[in-house]
Amino acid sequence: MKQLREALPESFPGSQFAFLPADISSQILNFGAPAPWT
């Protein structure tokens, strides 16, 4: 994850990235809403 956080903004400046939760507990706790990376 650390490598992605560093590499993606360099490769795609001005873009935002969001990843869906992988497990059912996280999906329930955040109501299935994606959490953006800024």
Short mmCIF file of N, CA and C in Angstrom, two decimals:
data_model
loop_
_atom_site.label_atom_id
_atom_site.label_comp_id
_atom_site.label_asym_id
_atom_site.label_seq_id
_atom_site.Cartn_x
_atom_site.Cartn_y
_atom_site.Cartn_z
N MET A 1 0.82 -1.18 0.00
CA MET A 1 0.00 0.00 0.00
C MET A 1 0.87 1.25 0.00
N LYS A 2 1.94 1.22 0.76
CA LYS A 2 2.81 2.39 0.80
C LYS A 2 3.39 2.68 -0.59
N GLN A 3 3.78 1.63 -1.29
CA GLN A 3 4.33 1.82 -2.64
C GLN A 3 3.27 2.38 -3.58
N LEU A 4 2.06 1.91 -3.47
CA LEU A 4 0.98 2.44 -4.32
C LEU A 4 0.71 3.90 -4.01
N ARG A 5 0.69 4.26 -2.73
CA ARG A 5 0.43 5.65 -2.35
C ARG A 5 1.47 6.59 -2.94
N GLU A 6 2.71 6.11 -3.05
CA GLU A 6 3.78 6.94 -3.61
C GLU A 6 3.76 6.93 -5.14
N ALA A 7 3.52 5.77 -5.74
CA ALA A 7 3.66 5.62 -7.19
C ALA A 7 2.46 6.16 -7.98
N LEU A 8 1.26 5.93 -7.51
CA LEU A 8 0.08 6.33 -8.29
C LEU A 8 -0.01 7.84 -8.52
N PRO A 9 0.16 8.68 -7.50
CA PRO A 9 0.09 10.13 -7.76
C PRO A 9 1.18 10.62 -8.71
N GLU A 10 2.35 9.99 -8.66
CA GLU A 10 3.42 10.37 -9.58
C GLU A 10 3.06 10.00 -11.02
N SER A 11 2.44 8.85 -11.19
CA SER A 11 2.08 8.38 -12.53
C SER A 11 0.84 9.07 -13.08
N PHE A 12 -0.06 9.48 -12.19
CA PHE A 12 -1.32 10.09 -12.60
C PHE A 12 -1.58 11.37 -11.80
N PRO A 13 -0.82 12.43 -12.07
CA PRO A 13 -0.99 13.67 -11.29
C PRO A 13 -2.39 14.25 -11.45
N GLY A 14 -2.92 14.77 -10.36
CA GLY A 14 -4.24 15.38 -10.38
C GLY A 14 -5.38 14.38 -10.24
N SER A 15 -5.06 13.10 -10.12
CA SER A 15 -6.09 12.08 -9.99
C SER A 15 -6.28 11.69 -8.54
N GLN A 16 -7.47 11.18 -8.24
CA GLN A 16 -7.76 10.63 -6.92
C GLN A 16 -8.04 9.15 -7.08
N PHE A 17 -7.69 8.38 -6.07
CA PHE A 17 -7.86 6.93 -6.13
C PHE A 17 -8.72 6.47 -4.97
N ALA A 18 -9.58 5.50 -5.25
CA ALA A 18 -10.44 4.92 -4.21
C ALA A 18 -10.43 3.41 -4.37
N PHE A 19 -10.45 2.74 -3.25
CA PHE A 19 -10.46 1.28 -3.25
C PHE A 19 -11.61 0.80 -2.39
N LEU A 20 -12.35 -0.16 -2.90
CA LEU A 20 -13.46 -0.73 -2.15
C LEU A 20 -12.91 -1.62 -1.04
N PRO A 21 -13.60 -1.69 0.09
CA PRO A 21 -13.16 -2.54 1.18
C PRO A 21 -13.14 -4.01 0.76
N ALA A 22 -12.15 -4.73 1.22
CA ALA A 22 -12.00 -6.13 0.82
C ALA A 22 -12.84 -7.08 1.67
N ASP A 23 -13.11 -6.71 2.92
CA ASP A 23 -13.83 -7.64 3.79
C ASP A 23 -15.23 -7.13 4.13
N ILE A 24 -16.09 -8.04 4.49
CA ILE A 24 -17.49 -7.71 4.74
C ILE A 24 -17.64 -6.78 5.95
N SER A 25 -16.78 -6.91 6.95
CA SER A 25 -16.88 -6.05 8.14
C SER A 25 -16.68 -4.59 7.77
N SER A 26 -15.68 -4.31 6.96
CA SER A 26 -15.42 -2.93 6.54
C SER A 26 -16.54 -2.40 5.66
N GLN A 27 -17.10 -3.26 4.82
CA GLN A 27 -18.19 -2.84 3.95
C GLN A 27 -19.41 -2.44 4.78
N ILE A 28 -19.66 -3.16 5.84
CA ILE A 28 -20.80 -2.84 6.70
C ILE A 28 -20.53 -1.57 7.49
N LEU A 29 -19.33 -1.44 8.05
CA LEU A 29 -19.02 -0.29 8.91
C LEU A 29 -19.04 1.03 8.16
N ASN A 30 -18.66 1.04 6.88
CA ASN A 30 -18.69 2.30 6.13
C ASN A 30 -19.82 2.31 5.10
N PHE A 31 -20.79 1.44 5.26
CA PHE A 31 -21.98 1.37 4.41
C PHE A 31 -21.64 1.14 2.94
N GLY A 32 -20.49 0.49 2.66
CA GLY A 32 -20.10 0.17 1.31
C GLY A 32 -19.53 1.34 0.52
N ALA A 33 -19.40 2.50 1.15
CA ALA A 33 -18.88 3.68 0.45
C ALA A 33 -17.37 3.56 0.28
N PRO A 34 -16.85 3.85 -0.91
CA PRO A 34 -15.41 3.81 -1.10
C PRO A 34 -14.72 4.93 -0.33
N ALA A 35 -13.53 4.67 0.13
CA ALA A 35 -12.75 5.67 0.86
C ALA A 35 -11.69 6.23 -0.08
N PRO A 36 -11.76 7.51 -0.43
CA PRO A 36 -10.78 8.07 -1.38
C PRO A 36 -9.41 8.27 -0.77
N TRP A 37 -8.41 8.17 -1.60
CA TRP A 37 -7.04 8.52 -1.21
C TRP A 37 -6.79 9.92 -1.67
N THR A 38 -6.26 10.74 -0.81
CA THR A 38 -5.91 12.11 -1.21
C THR A 38 -4.48 12.39 -0.93
#
